[in-house]
Short mmCIF file of C-alpha atoms and ligand atoms in Angstrom, two decimals:
data_model
loop_
_atom_site.label_atom_id
_atom_site.label_comp_id
_atom_site.label_asym_id
_atom_site.label_seq_id
_atom_site.Cartn_x
_atom_site.Cartn_y
_atom_site.Cartn_z
CA MET A 136 -55.83 44.08 33.09
CA ALA A 137 -52.13 43.79 32.23
CA THR A 138 -50.07 41.99 34.85
CA THR A 139 -46.42 42.66 35.64
CA TYR A 140 -44.20 40.19 33.83
CA THR A 141 -42.57 37.79 36.26
CA GLY A 142 -40.84 35.55 33.71
CA PRO A 143 -37.17 34.66 33.32
CA VAL A 144 -34.62 37.33 34.08
CA ILE A 145 -31.99 38.15 31.45
CA PRO A 146 -29.77 40.94 32.81
CA ALA A 147 -29.38 43.68 30.21
CA ALA A 148 -25.58 43.43 30.25
CA ILE A 149 -25.60 39.83 29.06
CA GLU A 150 -28.61 40.03 26.78
CA PRO A 151 -26.43 40.20 23.63
CA LEU A 152 -24.85 36.86 24.60
CA ILE A 153 -28.19 35.03 24.50
CA SER A 154 -29.34 33.67 21.15
CA GLN A 155 -32.98 33.88 20.11
CA ARG A 156 -33.15 30.06 20.24
CA ALA A 157 -31.92 30.13 23.85
CA LYS A 158 -34.43 32.87 24.72
CA ASP A 159 -37.26 30.73 23.35
CA LEU A 160 -35.98 27.71 25.26
CA LEU A 161 -35.63 29.80 28.41
CA GLN A 162 -39.28 30.76 28.20
CA LYS A 163 -40.22 27.09 27.78
CA VAL A 164 -38.13 26.14 30.82
CA TRP A 165 -39.84 28.89 32.78
CA ASP A 166 -43.30 27.71 31.77
CA PHE A 167 -42.46 24.09 32.56
CA VAL A 168 -41.07 24.91 36.01
CA ASP A 169 -43.79 27.41 36.88
CA THR A 170 -46.80 25.47 35.66
CA GLU A 171 -45.66 21.84 36.05
CA CYS A 172 -42.81 21.49 38.54
CA ILE A 173 -43.66 23.91 41.34
CA PRO A 174 -47.30 22.73 41.48
CA ALA A 175 -46.02 19.10 41.54
CA GLU A 176 -43.76 19.59 44.56
CA ALA A 177 -46.40 18.73 47.15
CA LEU A 178 -47.38 15.55 45.29
CA PHE A 179 -43.70 14.61 44.89
CA HIS A 180 -43.25 14.69 48.66
CA HIS A 181 -46.62 13.02 49.24
CA GLN A 182 -45.61 10.10 46.99
CA ILE A 183 -42.47 9.37 49.02
CA SER A 184 -43.43 6.48 51.27
CA THR A 185 -43.31 7.03 55.02
CA ASP A 186 -43.16 3.25 55.55
CA PRO A 187 -39.51 2.57 56.54
CA ALA A 188 -39.59 -0.67 54.51
CA LYS A 189 -40.60 1.15 51.33
CA ARG A 190 -39.04 4.57 51.77
CA TRP A 191 -35.81 3.61 50.01
CA ALA A 192 -37.38 1.06 47.68
CA SER A 193 -39.70 3.35 45.76
CA TYR A 194 -39.76 6.81 44.22
CA PRO A 195 -42.47 9.31 43.32
CA GLN A 196 -44.22 8.44 40.07
CA ILE A 197 -44.84 12.12 39.35
CA ILE A 198 -41.16 12.58 38.56
CA GLU A 199 -41.30 9.94 35.82
CA GLU A 200 -44.37 11.66 34.33
CA LEU A 201 -42.57 15.00 34.37
CA LYS A 202 -39.50 13.43 32.74
CA GLU A 203 -41.65 12.24 29.86
CA LYS A 204 -43.17 15.71 29.44
CA ALA A 205 -39.77 17.39 29.55
CA LYS A 206 -38.33 14.98 26.97
CA LYS A 207 -41.25 15.59 24.62
CA ALA A 208 -40.88 19.36 25.03
CA GLY A 209 -37.14 19.22 24.20
CA LEU A 210 -36.20 20.23 27.74
CA TRP A 211 -33.76 17.36 28.22
CA ASN A 212 -30.02 17.27 29.09
CA LEU A 213 -29.85 21.05 28.68
CA TRP A 214 -26.63 21.05 30.75
CA LEU A 215 -24.72 19.45 27.87
CA HIS A 216 -23.03 22.61 26.65
CA LYS A 217 -21.76 23.36 23.15
CA GLY A 218 -18.79 21.01 23.59
CA TYR A 219 -21.11 17.98 23.51
CA LYS A 220 -22.75 17.03 20.23
CA GLU A 221 -25.48 15.08 22.09
CA GLY A 222 -26.87 18.23 23.76
CA PRO A 223 -28.88 21.26 22.67
CA GLY A 224 -25.71 23.28 22.07
CA LEU A 225 -26.22 26.04 24.65
CA THR A 226 -23.42 28.17 26.01
CA ASN A 227 -22.77 27.98 29.74
CA VAL A 228 -24.18 31.50 30.13
CA GLU A 229 -27.40 30.42 28.43
CA TYR A 230 -27.61 27.29 30.55
CA ALA A 231 -26.95 29.33 33.72
CA LEU A 232 -30.20 31.22 33.19
CA MET A 233 -32.09 27.95 32.72
CA ALA A 234 -30.47 26.25 35.72
CA GLU A 235 -31.48 29.25 37.82
CA ILE A 236 -35.09 28.60 36.89
CA MET A 237 -34.74 24.89 37.69
CA GLY A 238 -33.36 25.85 41.10
CA ARG A 239 -36.72 27.40 41.92
CA ALA A 240 -38.10 23.86 42.21
CA GLY A 241 -34.88 22.14 43.24
CA HIS A 242 -36.31 18.77 44.28
CA VAL A 243 -38.25 18.31 41.07
CA ALA A 244 -37.20 20.41 38.08
CA PRO A 245 -33.50 19.47 37.66
CA GLU A 246 -34.29 15.75 37.79
CA ALA A 247 -37.34 16.16 35.53
CA MET A 248 -35.06 17.68 32.88
CA ASN A 249 -32.15 15.26 33.50
CA CYS A 250 -30.02 18.11 34.76
CA ALA A 251 -29.64 17.00 38.39
CA ALA A 252 -26.56 16.44 40.52
CA PRO A 253 -24.79 14.12 40.95
CA ASP A 254 -25.78 12.58 37.61
CA THR A 255 -24.58 15.50 35.50
CA GLY A 256 -21.08 15.36 37.04
CA ASN A 257 -21.06 11.58 36.75
CA MET A 258 -22.11 11.73 33.11
CA GLU A 259 -19.16 14.05 32.57
CA VAL A 260 -16.86 11.40 34.08
CA PHE A 261 -18.14 8.78 31.65
CA ALA A 262 -18.14 11.17 28.69
CA LYS A 263 -14.62 12.48 29.35
CA TYR A 264 -12.83 9.50 30.86
CA GLY A 265 -14.89 6.36 30.21
CA ASN A 266 -13.96 3.82 27.55
CA ASP A 267 -16.48 2.76 24.90
CA ALA A 268 -17.80 -0.19 26.91
CA GLN A 269 -18.25 1.97 30.05
CA LYS A 270 -20.02 4.66 28.02
CA LYS A 271 -22.36 2.12 26.46
CA GLN A 272 -23.19 0.48 29.77
CA TRP A 273 -23.57 3.57 31.97
CA LEU A 274 -23.53 6.85 30.04
CA VAL A 275 -26.27 5.93 27.59
CA PRO A 276 -28.88 4.95 30.21
CA LEU A 277 -27.92 7.98 32.33
CA MET A 278 -28.41 10.30 29.37
CA ASN A 279 -31.78 8.65 28.74
CA GLY A 280 -32.79 9.13 32.38
CA GLU A 281 -33.27 5.37 32.81
CA ILE A 282 -30.91 5.00 35.77
CA ARG A 283 -29.27 7.21 38.39
CA SER A 284 -25.72 7.25 39.79
CA ALA A 285 -23.63 8.22 42.81
CA PHE A 286 -20.10 9.52 43.37
CA ALA A 287 -18.45 7.99 46.44
CA MET A 288 -15.47 9.90 47.72
CA THR A 289 -16.09 11.28 51.23
CA GLU A 290 -15.23 9.02 54.19
CA ARG A 291 -16.71 9.00 57.61
CA PHE A 292 -13.54 9.04 59.70
CA ILE A 293 -11.44 11.18 57.36
CA SER A 294 -11.31 14.91 56.62
CA SER A 295 -12.33 14.52 53.02
CA SER A 296 -12.11 18.08 51.79
CA ASP A 297 -8.45 17.16 51.33
CA ALA A 298 -8.91 14.17 49.04
CA THR A 299 -5.32 12.97 49.58
CA ASN A 300 -6.64 11.74 52.95
CA ILE A 301 -9.02 9.17 51.42
CA GLN A 302 -8.30 5.72 52.86
CA THR A 303 -10.52 3.27 50.95
CA SER A 304 -8.27 0.59 49.51
CA ILE A 305 -8.55 -0.70 45.96
CA ARG A 306 -6.23 -3.73 45.76
CA ARG A 307 -5.61 -5.64 42.56
CA GLU A 308 -5.91 -9.42 42.77
CA GLY A 309 -5.53 -11.13 39.40
CA ASP A 310 -8.24 -9.81 37.08
CA GLU A 311 -10.17 -8.13 39.87
CA TYR A 312 -9.99 -5.16 42.20
CA VAL A 313 -10.91 -5.73 45.84
CA ILE A 314 -12.41 -2.67 47.54
CA ASN A 315 -12.61 -1.98 51.29
CA GLY A 316 -13.76 1.28 52.83
CA ASN A 317 -16.40 3.35 54.61
CA LYS A 318 -18.00 6.20 52.68
CA TRP A 319 -20.68 8.62 53.79
CA TRP A 320 -22.80 11.46 52.44
CA ILE A 321 -23.02 9.62 49.12
CA SER A 322 -25.80 11.53 47.37
CA GLY A 323 -28.26 9.54 45.33
CA ALA A 324 -27.17 6.14 46.65
CA GLY A 325 -30.50 5.72 48.43
CA ASP A 326 -32.52 5.80 45.23
CA PRO A 327 -33.59 2.37 43.93
CA ARG A 328 -32.86 3.67 40.42
CA CYS A 329 -29.21 4.29 41.36
CA LYS A 330 -27.37 1.53 39.51
CA ILE A 331 -23.74 2.63 39.58
CA TYR A 332 -21.33 3.97 42.19
CA ILE A 333 -18.20 5.79 41.03
CA VAL A 334 -15.80 5.00 43.87
CA MET A 335 -12.55 6.73 44.73
CA GLY A 336 -9.85 4.93 46.70
CA LYS A 337 -6.15 4.14 46.83
CA THR A 338 -4.47 1.66 44.51
CA ASP A 339 -0.97 2.81 45.48
CA ALA A 340 -0.95 4.14 49.05
CA GLY A 341 2.86 4.10 49.12
CA ASN A 342 3.35 6.36 46.11
CA PRO A 343 5.52 9.36 47.20
CA ASN A 344 3.29 11.61 45.08
CA PRO A 345 0.05 11.89 47.12
CA HIS A 346 -1.85 12.84 43.96
CA LYS A 347 -0.96 9.58 42.22
CA GLN A 348 -2.17 7.22 44.95
CA GLN A 349 -5.86 7.41 44.04
CA SER A 350 -7.89 5.62 41.40
CA ILE A 351 -11.55 5.47 40.44
CA VAL A 352 -13.45 2.24 39.90
CA LEU A 353 -17.04 1.52 38.93
CA VAL A 354 -19.08 -0.55 41.34
CA PRO A 355 -22.52 -1.63 40.10
CA ALA A 356 -25.29 -1.45 42.72
CA GLY A 357 -25.98 -4.83 44.28
CA THR A 358 -22.36 -6.04 44.04
CA PRO A 359 -21.74 -8.41 47.01
CA GLY A 360 -20.00 -6.63 49.90
CA VAL A 361 -21.67 -3.25 49.29
CA ASN A 362 -23.80 -2.29 52.26
CA ILE A 363 -25.97 0.82 52.51
CA VAL A 364 -25.74 1.51 56.22
CA ARG A 365 -28.10 4.46 56.72
CA PRO A 366 -29.31 7.72 55.24
CA MET A 367 -27.59 10.77 56.73
CA HIS A 368 -30.08 13.38 57.91
CA ILE A 369 -29.57 17.03 57.02
CA MET A 370 -30.95 18.79 60.08
CA GLY A 371 -33.87 16.39 60.08
CA TYR A 372 -34.38 15.88 56.32
CA ASP A 373 -33.35 12.50 54.90
CA ASP A 374 -33.84 13.64 51.29
CA ALA A 375 -35.64 10.44 50.25
CA PRO A 376 -35.81 9.00 47.66
CA HIS A 377 -32.39 10.31 46.73
CA GLY A 378 -30.61 10.22 50.09
CA HIS A 379 -27.07 10.91 51.22
CA MET A 380 -26.01 7.48 52.35
CA GLU A 381 -23.38 5.99 54.57
CA MET A 382 -21.99 2.92 52.80
CA THR A 383 -19.46 0.22 53.56
CA PHE A 384 -17.47 -1.71 50.99
CA THR A 385 -16.24 -5.03 52.37
CA ASN A 386 -14.11 -7.16 50.05
CA VAL A 387 -16.14 -5.87 47.10
CA ARG A 388 -14.82 -7.43 43.88
CA VAL A 389 -15.10 -5.85 40.45
CA PRO A 390 -13.30 -6.78 37.21
CA VAL A 391 -10.21 -4.70 36.35
CA SER A 392 -12.11 -3.43 33.32
CA ASN A 393 -14.13 -1.31 35.81
CA LEU A 394 -11.14 0.96 36.37
CA VAL A 395 -11.70 4.44 34.90
CA LEU A 396 -8.86 5.97 32.85
CA GLY A 397 -5.97 4.24 34.63
CA GLU A 398 -4.43 3.48 38.01
CA GLY A 399 -3.27 6.58 39.89
CA ARG A 400 -5.46 8.92 37.84
CA GLY A 401 -8.25 9.46 40.38
CA PHE A 402 -7.20 13.02 41.15
CA GLU A 403 -7.09 13.92 37.52
CA ILE A 404 -10.66 12.65 37.20
CA ILE A 405 -12.07 14.49 40.22
CA GLN A 406 -10.39 17.68 39.09
CA GLY A 407 -11.80 17.33 35.58
CA ARG A 408 -15.11 15.83 36.72
CA LEU A 409 -16.87 19.08 37.12
CA GLY A 410 -15.91 21.47 34.40
CA PRO A 411 -18.76 23.94 34.00
CA GLY A 412 -20.64 21.67 36.43
CA ARG A 413 -18.68 23.31 39.23
CA ILE A 414 -21.11 26.20 39.16
CA HIS A 415 -24.38 24.36 38.45
CA HIS A 416 -25.22 24.51 42.18
CA CYS A 417 -24.51 28.26 42.15
CA MET A 418 -26.80 28.79 39.18
CA ARG A 419 -29.64 26.91 40.88
CA THR A 420 -29.03 28.73 44.16
CA ILE A 421 -29.87 32.06 42.52
CA GLY A 422 -33.26 30.53 41.66
CA VAL A 423 -33.75 29.38 45.25
CA ALA A 424 -33.15 32.93 46.46
CA GLU A 425 -35.59 34.33 43.86
CA ARG A 426 -38.24 31.91 45.06
CA ALA A 427 -37.71 32.95 48.68
CA LEU A 428 -37.97 36.62 47.73
CA GLU A 429 -41.22 35.98 45.86
CA LEU A 430 -42.67 34.24 48.91
CA MET A 431 -41.53 37.17 51.03
CA LEU A 432 -43.30 39.63 48.72
CA ARG A 433 -46.48 37.62 49.02
CA ARG A 434 -46.42 37.78 52.80
CA LEU A 435 -45.45 41.43 52.95
CA THR A 436 -48.36 42.47 50.77
CA ASP A 437 -50.97 40.26 52.47
CA PRO A 438 -53.67 42.81 53.42
CA THR A 439 -54.90 40.62 56.27
CA ARG A 440 -51.54 40.88 58.06
CA LYS A 441 -51.10 44.19 59.79
CA THR A 442 -48.93 45.23 62.74
CA PHE A 443 -48.95 48.62 64.43
CA GLY A 444 -51.44 49.93 61.88
CA LYS A 445 -49.47 48.97 58.76
CA MET A 446 -49.12 46.01 56.43
CA ILE A 447 -45.87 44.22 57.27
CA GLY A 448 -44.37 45.39 53.97
CA GLU A 449 -45.06 49.03 54.82
CA HIS A 450 -42.51 49.04 57.63
CA GLY A 451 -39.27 50.68 56.53
CA THR A 452 -36.92 48.04 57.96
CA VAL A 453 -38.79 45.31 56.13
CA GLN A 454 -38.57 47.28 52.89
CA ALA A 455 -34.83 47.54 53.47
CA ASP A 456 -34.75 43.73 53.71
CA VAL A 457 -36.48 43.49 50.34
CA ALA A 458 -34.05 45.93 48.75
CA GLU A 459 -31.01 44.15 50.25
CA SER A 460 -32.31 40.85 48.93
CA ARG A 461 -32.89 42.20 45.44
CA MET A 462 -29.40 43.74 45.30
CA GLU A 463 -27.66 40.67 46.70
CA ILE A 464 -29.41 38.29 44.30
CA ASP A 465 -28.59 40.43 41.30
CA SER A 466 -24.94 40.83 42.38
CA ALA A 467 -24.52 37.09 42.87
CA ARG A 468 -26.19 36.37 39.52
CA PHE A 469 -23.58 38.55 37.82
CA MET A 470 -20.80 36.60 39.54
CA VAL A 471 -22.23 33.33 38.27
CA LEU A 472 -22.84 34.59 34.75
CA ASN A 473 -19.34 36.05 34.63
CA ALA A 474 -17.85 32.71 35.67
CA ALA A 475 -19.99 30.94 33.06
CA HIS A 476 -18.86 33.41 30.40
CA MET A 477 -15.20 32.90 31.34
CA ILE A 478 -15.72 29.16 30.89
CA ASP A 479 -17.36 29.79 27.51
CA LEU A 480 -14.50 32.03 26.40
CA HIS A 481 -11.67 29.85 27.73
CA ASP A 482 -12.26 26.80 29.98
CA ALA A 483 -13.09 25.92 33.59
CA LYS A 484 -9.41 25.97 34.57
CA SER A 485 -9.03 29.56 33.39
CA ALA A 486 -12.10 30.52 35.42
CA LEU A 487 -10.89 29.09 38.75
CA ARG A 488 -11.00 32.46 40.52
CA GLU A 489 -14.47 33.34 39.21
CA ILE A 490 -15.80 29.85 40.01
CA GLY A 491 -14.34 29.97 43.53
CA MET A 492 -15.87 33.38 44.24
CA ALA A 493 -19.29 32.31 42.96
CA LYS A 494 -19.18 29.16 45.09
CA ILE A 495 -18.59 31.19 48.24
CA ILE A 496 -20.93 34.06 47.49
CA CYS A 497 -24.04 32.27 46.18
CA PRO A 498 -24.94 30.00 49.12
CA SER A 499 -24.24 32.71 51.72
CA MET A 500 -26.32 35.19 49.72
CA ALA A 501 -29.24 32.79 49.37
CA LEU A 502 -29.11 31.92 53.09
CA ARG A 503 -29.46 35.60 53.97
CA VAL A 504 -32.35 36.07 51.53
CA ILE A 505 -34.19 33.00 52.80
CA ASP A 506 -33.58 34.04 56.39
CA ARG A 507 -35.15 37.45 55.71
CA ALA A 508 -38.15 35.79 54.09
CA GLN A 509 -38.50 33.51 57.12
CA GLN A 510 -38.37 36.51 59.40
CA ALA A 511 -41.14 38.19 57.39
CA TYR A 512 -43.32 35.12 57.88
CA GLY A 513 -42.94 35.17 61.65
CA ALA A 514 -43.13 31.74 63.27
CA GLU A 515 -44.76 30.36 60.15
CA GLY A 516 -41.46 30.89 58.36
CA ILE A 517 -39.69 28.16 60.29
CA CYS A 518 -42.41 25.51 60.23
CA GLN A 519 -43.67 22.96 57.72
CA ASP A 520 -46.27 25.31 56.21
CA THR A 521 -43.85 26.97 53.79
CA VAL A 522 -40.91 25.62 51.76
CA LEU A 523 -38.58 28.15 53.39
CA PRO A 524 -37.02 25.87 56.07
CA ASN A 525 -36.38 23.21 53.44
CA LEU A 526 -34.79 25.77 51.10
CA TRP A 527 -32.58 27.12 53.89
CA THR A 528 -31.45 23.69 55.02
CA HIS A 529 -30.46 22.56 51.56
CA VAL A 530 -28.64 25.73 50.68
CA ARG A 531 -26.76 25.45 53.99
CA THR A 532 -25.27 22.14 52.86
CA LEU A 533 -23.68 23.85 49.87
CA ARG A 534 -21.21 25.53 52.18
CA TYR A 535 -19.61 22.06 52.43
CA ALA A 536 -21.10 19.73 49.87
CA ASP A 537 -19.21 21.24 46.98
CA GLY A 538 -16.07 21.68 49.10
CA PRO A 539 -15.99 23.97 52.16
CA ASP A 540 -16.10 27.75 51.69
CA GLU A 541 -12.69 27.99 53.30
CA VAL A 542 -11.08 25.85 50.62
CA HIS A 543 -12.54 28.02 47.84
CA ARG A 544 -11.54 31.14 49.76
CA ALA A 545 -7.97 29.84 50.07
CA GLN A 546 -7.95 29.26 46.31
CA VAL A 547 -9.18 32.80 45.61
CA ALA A 548 -6.63 34.24 48.03
CA LYS A 549 -3.81 32.21 46.44
CA LEU A 550 -4.66 33.52 42.98
CA GLU A 551 -4.97 37.08 44.29
CA MET A 552 -1.64 36.86 46.13
CA ARG A 553 0.06 35.90 42.86
CA ARG A 554 -0.53 39.47 41.76
CA ALA A 555 1.32 40.83 44.80
CA LYS A 556 4.80 41.08 43.23
CA ALA A 557 3.58 43.08 40.21
CA VAL A 558 1.35 45.26 42.41
CA VAL A 559 4.21 46.07 44.82
CA GLN A 560 6.50 46.98 41.91
CA LYS A 561 3.85 49.33 40.54
CA ILE A 562 3.26 51.00 43.92
CA GLU A 563 7.01 51.46 44.47
CA GLU A 564 7.34 53.01 41.01
CA GLN A 565 4.45 55.40 41.79
CA GLU A 566 6.11 56.38 45.08
CA ARG A 567 9.42 56.96 43.31
CA ARG A 568 7.74 59.18 40.70
CA SER A 569 5.78 60.98 43.40
CA ALA A 570 8.96 61.75 45.34
CA MET A 571 10.67 62.92 42.15
CA LEU A 572 7.77 65.26 41.27
CA LEU A 573 7.69 66.66 44.77
CA GLY A 574 11.47 67.24 44.68
CA GLN A 575 11.26 69.05 41.33
CA LYS A 576 8.34 71.28 42.39
CA ALA A 577 9.90 72.04 45.77
CA LYS A 578 12.97 73.45 43.99
CA LEU A 579 10.85 75.95 41.99
C1 FAD B 689 -25.72 17.31 51.44
C2 FAD B 689 -24.34 16.78 51.16
C3 FAD B 689 -24.13 15.99 50.04
C4 FAD B 689 -22.88 15.44 49.78
N1 FAD B 689 -22.73 14.62 48.69
C5 FAD B 689 -21.54 13.97 48.53
C6 FAD B 689 -21.40 12.98 47.49
O1 FAD B 689 -22.33 12.73 46.71
N2 FAD B 689 -20.22 12.31 47.40
C7 FAD B 689 -19.18 12.56 48.23
O2 FAD B 689 -18.15 11.92 48.09
N3 FAD B 689 -19.28 13.49 49.23
C8 FAD B 689 -20.44 14.19 49.40
N4 FAD B 689 -20.58 15.11 50.41
C9 FAD B 689 -19.47 15.35 51.33
C10 FAD B 689 -18.75 16.66 51.09
O3 FAD B 689 -18.08 16.65 49.85
C11 FAD B 689 -17.78 16.85 52.29
O4 FAD B 689 -18.58 17.03 53.43
C12 FAD B 689 -16.85 18.02 52.08
O5 FAD B 689 -15.90 17.74 51.08
C13 FAD B 689 -16.10 18.34 53.37
O6 FAD B 689 -15.43 17.22 53.87
P1 FAD B 689 -15.64 16.78 55.38
O7 FAD B 689 -17.08 16.73 55.70
O8 FAD B 689 -14.85 15.54 55.60
O9 FAD B 689 -15.05 17.98 56.23
P2 FAD B 689 -13.52 18.25 56.61
O10 FAD B 689 -12.64 17.98 55.45
O11 FAD B 689 -13.22 17.54 57.89
O12 FAD B 689 -13.53 19.81 56.86
C14 FAD B 689 -14.20 20.33 58.01
C15 FAD B 689 -14.03 21.82 58.06
O13 FAD B 689 -12.66 22.15 58.16
C16 FAD B 689 -12.47 23.46 57.62
N5 FAD B 689 -11.41 23.42 56.58
C17 FAD B 689 -11.13 22.41 55.72
N6 FAD B 689 -10.13 22.77 54.90
C18 FAD B 689 -9.78 24.03 55.22
C19 FAD B 689 -8.84 24.97 54.73
N7 FAD B 689 -8.04 24.68 53.68
N8 FAD B 689 -8.77 26.19 55.33
C20 FAD B 689 -9.59 26.50 56.37
N9 FAD B 689 -10.51 25.65 56.88
C21 FAD B 689 -10.60 24.45 56.31
C22 FAD B 689 -13.80 23.88 57.00
O14 FAD B 689 -14.50 24.70 57.91
C23 FAD B 689 -14.52 22.57 56.83
O15 FAD B 689 -15.94 22.72 56.79
C24 FAD B 689 -21.81 15.72 50.67
C25 FAD B 689 -22.02 16.53 51.79
C26 FAD B 689 -23.26 17.06 52.05
C27 FAD B 689 -23.46 17.88 53.27
#
């Protein structure tokens, strides 16, 4: 009996933008995620030690096995878009479809294919701003999936969504920089494979230009004075083995050669750090929402679950929830693909408005879809027996982790307001013409 195809979605409107090679790769990504990654999720979590002494000193072996499989299958570093000769040469639109599929198994698939945050953004820092020695030491092993990395900007006692507030000091003493500060929510710093921290702080706190005070230095894991204080918990989840760690830097010394790009250029780096990477989370979030909707469909069509004489999915309000979810996912996907296409056509800077809109819309959309799926599952939807609470919790963090919604909204509003002068002129011209027409006709 023929079954309904449930493979990767390529919206008809963008189908002409997808090469045959990318379509073939997309199918391979789908098969890998569906048959290897999703079934491995339970084992991945099972292999994370519950012994406090080992929890942050080990990592699930299954992920290393999956990495080997992905490498052999050519599903490696797919995020390296056409601009990078080391990658498979995909456009951002093509990668968006693949990242969506990876998002369906967010704890496992992106890492298995070396496409996980924060490493992708950090690799971009090394690729774009690192010197040859820094690339050799850190970019090469990151690209090979031999080590992991962390980006340390946010500070515990500082509102960090405005990065001019960052207080960590980076003071030059002879041939060394001395670093002092308190960072938190540093993703990936809990993983024993994390070997390098990219740290943002101030080398010139007195500079009248607040965007020239900051610099970025590389601090290898294990440097004396670096202390991992604790893992931050996201509504109960500690995200081991990766973790989002609080860290202190106390008189940490690194050679001046560990400076990236130049003193006072930290802002430039964080702004350039995530080019297309700015929407990788959005792409994956569409996949999270698709997974939640699939789980919802399963529950709604379970013949053993009936209320008031009907299967749950036969109730009209529940069907409306399914339809809303379908429409919202597809709308958000178009926003992401449009942003990706703008980046392909121009660059990330030219796509600021599209990127900002996608960053606001995708997490909120996925939260609503997951919430509806949870509702369909009754009490089971908020307990440990489905992945839904975990999906919801992690998507919720994206309303801050990539910069708060409000900051993106302010950016979108600012760009929209720039149109105001031209729009007002046009409206006034229309009113003038309207009054003229009315005057002429009234005379007849
Ligand atoms: C799971 C997770 C992972 C993270 N990973 C990392 C990491 O790897 N490295 C790292 O350095 N940081 C990381 N962060 C931190 C994240 O980048 C910050 O939480 C984020 O930038 C917000 O900064 P803040 O928490 O200091 O909030 P604040 O800056 O204090 O902002 C608090 C609130 O103020 C409001 N607000 C702020 N600005 C505006 C505005 N312009 N208009 C209106 N309202 C506004 C918003 O509601 C915002 O949520 C992570 C966070 C999470 C939750």
